[in-house]
Amino acid sequence: MFNTNRRQFLAGTSALAGLSFLSLAGCSKNNDAIRIGFMLPYTGTYAKLGMAIENGFKLALSELGDSPFGKTIEFFTVDDESNPAKATDNANKIMTRDNVDVVIGTVHSGVAMGMIKVARETGSLVIIPNAGANAATGAMCASNVFRTSFSNWQPTHPLGRIMVEQGHRRSVFVTWKYGAGEEALASFREGFEAAGGEVIKELFVPFPNVEFQAILTEIASLKPDAVACFFAGGGAVKFVKDYAAAGLKSSIPLYGSGFLTEGVLEAQGESAEGITTTLHYADGLQNAKNLAFRKAYRAAYSEEADVYAVQGYDAGLLLIKALQETSGDLSLKAEAISAMEGAEIDSPRGSWIMSRAHNPIQNFYTVRVENGINNVVGTAWEGLEDPASGCDL
Ligand code: PHB
């Protein structure tokens, strides 16, 4: 389901109120326009994540007013379906056919790797608003590729130590079997073992399957002290509910990277209560920027913001740095890149800076679900920087 022919203009007195879809024939480039492409999942288990990113991004841009730098903004979208097999084609469509000035994408690590390969050929500016593939800001890093979210190494790096501190030494790790889950597991193992823990079993389900019965039965018979996991979006809802329904919640505490309970708490209900995670954001962060952001997001979209909305919003703030430096002319690529490299982002997650490899250096929080809210119960790691192995930027 592709929407690449839809162009969306920011116009009128309020950027958000003025959003309307216009279909135009042809793709000729209008120099009075800033062309922005979204390559995101709009269908499948990560559909809600894609929409939150787009919403957050547009909220940031709306802060620029009606016609930033005297220009209109045109939006192009492609539904990448979280399907790595279609990533190269989709990236080519948006970068080459639609010829956008910048691509905001994507959520799924495997799709992101395909995008990056194309971006390294086309030189297109890319801002990754979620996908954590370590190589994106590691061995495959590139001057034109930036990330406003995290590397998969980051969120689970502090998790093992926290579990040991809470008295759990024998753990099972459960995940979808693809890049993001495997990298989250590797990082968890590193931290957990360093703290004296032992991963007694790794359990996998293929992405995006949600048939968890077999692994829940296995967990019950293994009787670990705790379970750690990586799931997100629709899959996270199902896993958390199935875990509770299997009667495991009270005897074997559930942990994970914070994606497990982000944007899905309402759907998970009671089954999520007490889950502890580590993440660079939590709904309950009590700083002025987060409170204002959540209020503005609620007013604009009648929904609660989550980490994906924040990452999209921060992608917008990062792009604004580039637009300010170039007076809205992103063809001045060197200037745009240098502005983004030096960026300090005043984010709802707390302010963060861009690493040499173009990944956020940021705080990670210990988060616990209490009364239907992701509450911050501590700082798990201050100013955590991804090792960026193999990046020679
Ligand atoms: C990923 O594929 O990198 C990914 C997807 C969803 C998340 C986190 C990471 O919530």
Coordinates of C-alpha atoms and ligand atoms in Angstrom, one line a residue:
M1 CA 0.0 0.0 0.0
F2 CA 2.0 3.0 -1.2
N3 CA 1.1 6.6 -0.8
T4 CA 4.1 8.2 -2.5
N5 CA 2.0 10.3 -4.8
R6 CA 0.3 12.0 -1.9
R7 CA 1.7 15.4 -1.2
Q8 CA 0.8 17.1 1.9
F9 CA 1.3 20.8 2.4
L10 CA 1.8 22.8 5.5
A11 CA -0.3 25.9 4.9
G12 CA -2.7 28.2 6.6
T13 CA -2.5 29.8 10.0
S14 CA -1.7 26.7 12.0
A15 CA 0.7 24.1 10.5
L16 CA -1.3 21.2 12.0
A17 CA -4.7 22.7 11.4
G18 CA -3.6 23.4 7.8
L19 CA -2.6 19.9 7.0
S20 CA -4.5 18.6 4.0
F21 CA -3.8 16.1 1.3
L22 CA -3.4 17.3 -2.2
S23 CA -2.8 14.9 -5.1
L24 CA -0.7 16.4 -7.9
A25 CA 0.3 14.8 -11.1
G26 CA 4.0 14.4 -11.8
C27 CA 6.9 15.0 -9.5
S28 CA 8.6 18.1 -10.8
K29 CA 10.6 19.9 -8.2
N30 CA 9.4 23.1 -6.8
N31 CA 12.2 25.1 -5.3
D32 CA 9.9 27.0 -3.0
A33 CA 9.1 23.7 -1.2
I34 CA 10.9 21.6 1.3
R35 CA 10.3 18.0 0.3
I36 CA 10.1 15.6 3.2
G37 CA 9.7 11.8 2.8
F38 CA 8.3 9.5 5.5
M39 CA 9.4 5.9 5.0
L40 CA 7.6 4.2 7.9
P41 CA 5.4 1.2 8.7
Y42 CA 1.7 2.2 8.3
T43 CA 0.5 -1.4 8.4
G44 CA 1.4 -4.4 10.5
T45 CA 2.6 -4.9 14.1
Y46 CA 4.6 -1.6 14.0
A47 CA 1.8 0.5 12.3
K48 CA 1.1 2.5 15.5
L49 CA 4.8 3.3 15.9
G50 CA 5.0 4.8 12.4
M51 CA 2.0 7.0 13.0
A52 CA 3.3 8.3 16.3
I53 CA 6.6 9.2 14.7
E54 CA 4.9 11.1 11.9
N55 CA 2.7 12.9 14.4
G56 CA 5.6 13.8 16.6
F57 CA 7.7 15.0 13.6
K58 CA 4.9 17.3 12.4
L59 CA 4.3 18.7 15.8
A60 CA 8.0 19.8 15.9
L61 CA 7.7 21.4 12.4
S62 CA 4.5 23.2 13.4
E63 CA 6.7 25.2 15.8
L64 CA 8.3 26.9 12.7
G65 CA 5.0 28.6 11.8
D66 CA 3.1 28.8 8.6
S67 CA 5.7 29.1 5.9
P68 CA 9.1 28.4 7.3
F69 CA 11.9 30.3 5.5
G70 CA 9.2 31.5 3.0
K71 CA 8.7 27.9 1.8
T72 CA 5.9 25.3 1.7
I73 CA 6.5 21.8 3.1
E74 CA 5.6 18.9 0.9
F75 CA 5.3 15.4 2.5
F76 CA 5.7 12.1 0.7
T77 CA 4.9 8.8 2.3
V78 CA 5.8 5.2 1.7
D79 CA 4.4 2.3 3.8
D80 CA 7.5 0.1 4.3
E81 CA 5.3 -2.6 6.0
S82 CA 8.3 -3.5 8.2
N83 CA 9.4 -5.7 5.3
P84 CA 13.1 -5.8 4.7
A85 CA 12.6 -7.6 1.4
K86 CA 11.0 -4.4 0.0
A87 CA 13.3 -1.9 1.7
T88 CA 15.6 -1.2 -1.3
D89 CA 12.7 -0.6 -3.7
N90 CA 10.9 1.5 -1.2
A91 CA 14.0 3.6 -0.4
N92 CA 14.7 4.1 -4.1
K93 CA 11.1 5.2 -4.7
I94 CA 11.2 7.9 -2.0
M95 CA 14.8 9.0 -2.5
T96 CA 15.1 8.9 -6.3
R97 CA 11.6 9.0 -7.8
D98 CA 10.1 11.4 -5.3
N99 CA 13.5 13.1 -5.0
V100 CA 12.9 14.3 -1.4
D101 CA 15.3 16.6 0.5
V102 CA 15.3 14.3 3.5
V103 CA 13.8 11.0 4.5
I104 CA 12.5 10.3 7.9
G105 CA 12.6 6.5 8.4
T106 CA 12.2 3.9 9.7
V107 CA 11.1 1.7 12.6
H108 CA 12.4 -1.8 11.7
S109 CA 16.2 -2.5 11.9
G110 CA 16.2 -4.8 8.8
V111 CA 14.4 -2.2 6.7
A112 CA 16.7 0.5 8.0
M113 CA 19.7 -1.4 6.8
G114 CA 18.2 -1.6 3.3
M115 CA 17.5 2.2 3.4
I116 CA 21.1 3.0 4.5
K117 CA 22.6 1.0 1.6
V118 CA 20.5 3.2 -0.8
A119 CA 21.3 6.4 1.1
R120 CA 25.0 5.7 0.9
E121 CA 24.6 5.5 -2.9
T122 CA 22.2 8.5 -3.4
G123 CA 23.7 10.7 -0.7
S124 CA 20.2 11.5 0.5
L125 CA 19.8 12.9 4.0
V126 CA 18.2 10.4 6.3
I127 CA 17.0 10.8 9.9
I128 CA 16.3 7.5 11.6
P129 CA 13.5 8.1 14.1
N130 CA 13.5 4.6 15.7
A131 CA 15.3 1.6 14.1
G132 CA 18.2 0.6 16.4
A133 CA 20.4 -1.4 14.0
N134 CA 23.8 -1.0 15.6
A135 CA 25.5 -0.8 12.2
A136 CA 23.5 2.3 11.2
T137 CA 25.8 4.3 13.4
G138 CA 28.5 1.7 13.5
A139 CA 30.1 -0.1 10.7
M140 CA 27.7 1.3 8.1
C141 CA 27.7 4.9 9.5
A142 CA 27.6 7.7 6.9
S143 CA 27.9 11.5 7.0
N144 CA 24.3 11.8 5.6
V145 CA 22.7 9.4 8.0
F146 CA 21.6 10.5 11.5
R147 CA 19.6 8.8 14.3
T148 CA 17.4 10.5 16.9
S149 CA 16.4 7.3 18.8
F150 CA 18.9 4.8 20.1
S151 CA 21.2 1.9 19.0
N152 CA 19.9 -1.6 19.9
W153 CA 23.0 -1.9 22.1
Q154 CA 21.8 1.0 24.3
P155 CA 18.4 0.2 26.0
T156 CA 19.4 -3.3 27.3
H157 CA 22.9 -2.3 28.3
P158 CA 21.9 -1.3 31.8
L159 CA 19.1 -3.8 32.2
G160 CA 21.1 -6.8 33.4
R161 CA 22.8 -4.9 36.2
I162 CA 19.4 -3.7 37.4
M163 CA 18.0 -7.2 37.4
V164 CA 20.9 -8.5 39.4
E165 CA 20.5 -5.6 41.8
Q166 CA 16.9 -6.8 42.2
G167 CA 18.0 -10.3 43.1
H168 CA 17.7 -12.1 39.8
R169 CA 20.7 -14.2 38.6
R170 CA 19.2 -16.8 36.3
S171 CA 17.3 -15.4 33.4
V172 CA 15.7 -16.4 30.1
F173 CA 15.7 -13.9 27.2
V174 CA 12.8 -14.0 24.8
T175 CA 12.6 -12.0 21.5
W176 CA 11.5 -11.9 17.9
K177 CA 14.3 -13.4 15.8
Y178 CA 15.6 -10.5 13.8
G179 CA 18.3 -7.9 14.1
A180 CA 16.8 -5.7 16.8
G181 CA 16.0 -8.6 19.1
E182 CA 19.3 -10.3 18.6
E183 CA 21.3 -7.1 19.2
A184 CA 19.2 -6.3 22.3
L185 CA 19.9 -9.8 23.6
A186 CA 23.6 -9.6 22.9
S187 CA 23.8 -6.3 24.9
F188 CA 21.7 -7.7 27.7
R189 CA 23.9 -10.7 28.0
E190 CA 27.0 -8.5 28.2
G191 CA 25.6 -6.4 31.0
F192 CA 23.9 -9.3 32.9
E193 CA 27.0 -11.5 32.9
A194 CA 29.3 -8.7 33.9
A195 CA 27.0 -8.2 36.9
G196 CA 27.2 -11.9 37.8
G197 CA 24.0 -13.1 36.1
E198 CA 23.5 -16.1 33.8
V199 CA 21.3 -16.3 30.7
I200 CA 20.1 -19.9 31.0
K201 CA 18.1 -20.0 27.7
E202 CA 17.5 -17.8 24.7
L203 CA 14.0 -18.2 23.2
F204 CA 12.9 -16.9 19.8
V205 CA 9.8 -16.5 17.7
P206 CA 10.0 -15.4 14.0
F207 CA 9.1 -11.7 13.3
P208 CA 6.2 -10.7 13.4
N209 CA 4.6 -13.9 14.8
V210 CA 2.7 -13.7 18.1
E211 CA 2.2 -17.4 18.8
F212 CA 3.8 -17.5 22.3
Q213 CA 2.3 -20.6 23.9
A214 CA 5.3 -22.9 23.3
I215 CA 7.8 -20.5 24.8
L216 CA 5.6 -19.7 27.7
T217 CA 5.3 -23.4 28.5
E218 CA 9.1 -23.7 28.2
I219 CA 9.6 -20.8 30.6
A220 CA 7.3 -22.4 33.1
S221 CA 9.4 -25.6 33.1
L222 CA 12.8 -23.7 33.2
K223 CA 11.7 -21.8 36.3
P224 CA 14.2 -18.9 35.9
D225 CA 14.4 -16.1 38.5
A226 CA 13.2 -13.6 35.8
V227 CA 12.5 -13.2 32.1
A228 CA 13.9 -10.4 30.0
C229 CA 12.6 -9.7 26.5
F230 CA 12.4 -7.5 23.4
F231 CA 9.0 -6.9 21.9
A232 CA 7.3 -3.8 20.7
G233 CA 4.0 -2.6 19.2
G234 CA 1.2 -5.1 18.6
G235 CA 3.5 -8.0 19.5
A236 CA 4.3 -6.4 22.9
V237 CA 0.6 -6.2 23.7
K238 CA 0.1 -9.9 23.0
F239 CA 3.2 -11.1 24.8
V240 CA 2.5 -9.2 28.0
K241 CA -1.2 -10.4 28.0
D242 CA -0.2 -14.0 27.3
Y243 CA 2.5 -13.9 29.9
A244 CA 0.0 -12.9 32.6
A245 CA -2.7 -15.3 31.3
A246 CA -0.2 -18.2 31.5
G247 CA 0.0 -17.4 35.2
L248 CA 3.7 -16.5 35.1
K249 CA 3.5 -12.9 36.1
S250 CA 3.4 -13.4 39.9
S251 CA 6.1 -16.1 40.1
I252 CA 8.6 -15.0 37.4
P253 CA 9.0 -11.2 37.1
L254 CA 9.0 -9.8 33.5
Y255 CA 11.7 -7.3 32.4
G256 CA 12.6 -5.8 29.0
S257 CA 13.7 -2.9 27.0
G258 CA 11.1 -0.2 27.6
F259 CA 9.5 -0.7 24.2
L260 CA 7.6 -3.6 25.9
T261 CA 5.3 -1.1 27.6
E262 CA 5.6 2.0 25.4
G263 CA 2.4 3.2 23.6
V264 CA 0.6 0.0 24.5
L265 CA -0.2 0.2 28.2
E266 CA -3.9 0.9 27.7
A267 CA -4.2 -2.3 25.6
Q268 CA -2.1 -4.3 28.1
G269 CA -4.2 -3.2 31.1
E270 CA -3.6 -4.9 34.4
S271 CA -1.3 -7.5 32.8
A272 CA 1.5 -4.9 32.5
E273 CA 1.4 -3.7 36.1
G274 CA 4.8 -4.1 37.8
I275 CA 6.9 -4.7 34.7
T276 CA 10.3 -3.1 35.0
T277 CA 12.2 -1.9 31.9
T278 CA 15.0 0.4 30.8
L279 CA 14.6 3.1 28.2
H280 CA 15.6 6.7 27.2
Y281 CA 12.1 7.9 27.9
A282 CA 9.0 7.4 30.1
D283 CA 5.6 9.0 30.0
G284 CA 6.0 9.9 33.6
L285 CA 9.2 12.0 33.2
Q286 CA 8.5 15.2 35.2
N287 CA 10.5 17.8 33.3
A288 CA 8.9 21.0 31.9
K289 CA 9.7 20.1 28.3
N290 CA 8.0 16.7 28.6
L291 CA 4.9 18.1 30.3
A292 CA 4.5 20.7 27.6
F293 CA 5.2 18.2 24.8
R294 CA 2.6 15.7 26.1
K295 CA 0.0 18.5 26.5
A296 CA 0.6 19.8 22.9
Y297 CA 0.6 16.2 21.5
R298 CA -2.7 15.4 23.3
A299 CA -4.2 18.6 22.0
A300 CA -3.2 18.0 18.4
Y301 CA -3.9 14.3 18.1
S302 CA -6.3 13.4 21.0
E303 CA -3.9 10.7 22.0
E304 CA -1.1 10.2 24.6
A305 CA 2.4 10.6 23.4
D306 CA 5.0 7.8 23.7
V307 CA 8.7 7.2 23.0
Y308 CA 8.0 6.9 19.3
A309 CA 6.3 10.3 19.2
V310 CA 9.2 11.7 21.1
Q311 CA 11.7 10.3 18.7
G312 CA 9.7 11.7 15.7
Y313 CA 9.5 15.0 17.5
D314 CA 13.3 15.1 18.0
A315 CA 13.8 14.2 14.3
G316 CA 11.8 17.3 13.6
L317 CA 13.9 19.4 16.1
L318 CA 17.1 18.0 14.5
L319 CA 15.9 18.9 11.0
I320 CA 15.0 22.4 12.2
K321 CA 18.7 22.9 13.1
A322 CA 19.6 22.1 9.5
L323 CA 16.8 24.4 8.1
Q324 CA 17.9 27.2 10.3
E325 CA 21.5 26.9 9.2
T326 CA 20.6 26.7 5.5
S327 CA 17.7 29.2 5.5
G328 CA 15.5 26.3 4.4
D329 CA 17.7 25.2 1.5
L330 CA 18.6 21.6 2.2
S331 CA 20.6 21.3 -1.0
L332 CA 23.3 23.0 1.0
K333 CA 24.1 19.6 2.3
A334 CA 27.4 20.2 4.0
E335 CA 26.0 23.1 6.0
A336 CA 22.9 21.0 6.9
I337 CA 25.1 18.1 8.1
S338 CA 27.4 20.2 10.1
A339 CA 24.4 21.8 11.9
M340 CA 23.0 18.4 12.8
E341 CA 26.4 17.1 13.9
G342 CA 26.7 19.9 16.5
A343 CA 23.1 19.6 17.6
E344 CA 22.0 19.6 21.2
I345 CA 18.4 18.6 21.3
D346 CA 16.1 20.0 24.0
S347 CA 14.0 16.8 24.1
P348 CA 11.1 15.7 26.2
R349 CA 13.4 12.8 27.2
G350 CA 15.9 15.3 28.6
S351 CA 18.5 17.1 26.5
W352 CA 20.9 15.0 24.4
I353 CA 23.8 15.5 22.0
M354 CA 24.7 13.8 18.8
S355 CA 27.7 11.4 19.0
R356 CA 30.5 11.4 16.5
A357 CA 28.7 8.5 14.8
H358 CA 25.4 10.4 14.6
N359 CA 23.6 8.6 17.5
P360 CA 22.2 10.2 20.7
I361 CA 24.3 10.3 23.8
Q362 CA 21.5 10.2 26.3
N363 CA 20.3 9.1 29.7
F364 CA 18.6 5.8 30.3
Y365 CA 15.9 5.4 33.0
T366 CA 14.6 2.6 35.0
V367 CA 10.9 2.5 34.4
R368 CA 8.2 0.6 36.2
V369 CA 4.5 0.3 35.2
E370 CA 2.5 1.6 38.1
N371 CA -1.3 2.3 37.9
G372 CA -1.2 2.2 34.1
I373 CA 1.7 4.7 33.8
N374 CA 5.4 4.2 32.8
N375 CA 6.9 5.7 35.9
V376 CA 10.6 6.7 36.2
V377 CA 12.0 5.0 39.3
G378 CA 15.6 5.8 38.8
T379 CA 18.4 6.7 36.3
A380 CA 19.8 3.4 34.9
W381 CA 22.7 5.1 33.1
E382 CA 23.6 8.7 32.7
G383 CA 24.9 9.9 29.3
L384 CA 25.2 6.5 27.6
E385 CA 27.1 6.5 24.3
D386 CA 27.0 3.7 21.9
P387 CA 30.5 2.2 21.2
A388 CA 30.0 2.8 17.4
S389 CA 32.3 0.0 16.5
G390 CA 33.6 0.2 13.0
C391 CA 32.5 3.8 12.4
D392 CA 35.2 6.1 11.1
L393 CA 33.3 9.4 10.7
Ligands
PHB1 C1 14.0 -2.2 15.5 O1 13.6 -3.0 14.6 O2 15.1 -1.6 15.5 C2 13.0 -1.8 16.6 C3 11.6 -1.8 16.4 C4 10.8 -1.4 17.4 C5 11.3 -1.0 18.6 C6 12.6 -0.9 18.8 C7 13.5 -1.3 17.8 O3 10.4 -0.5 19.5

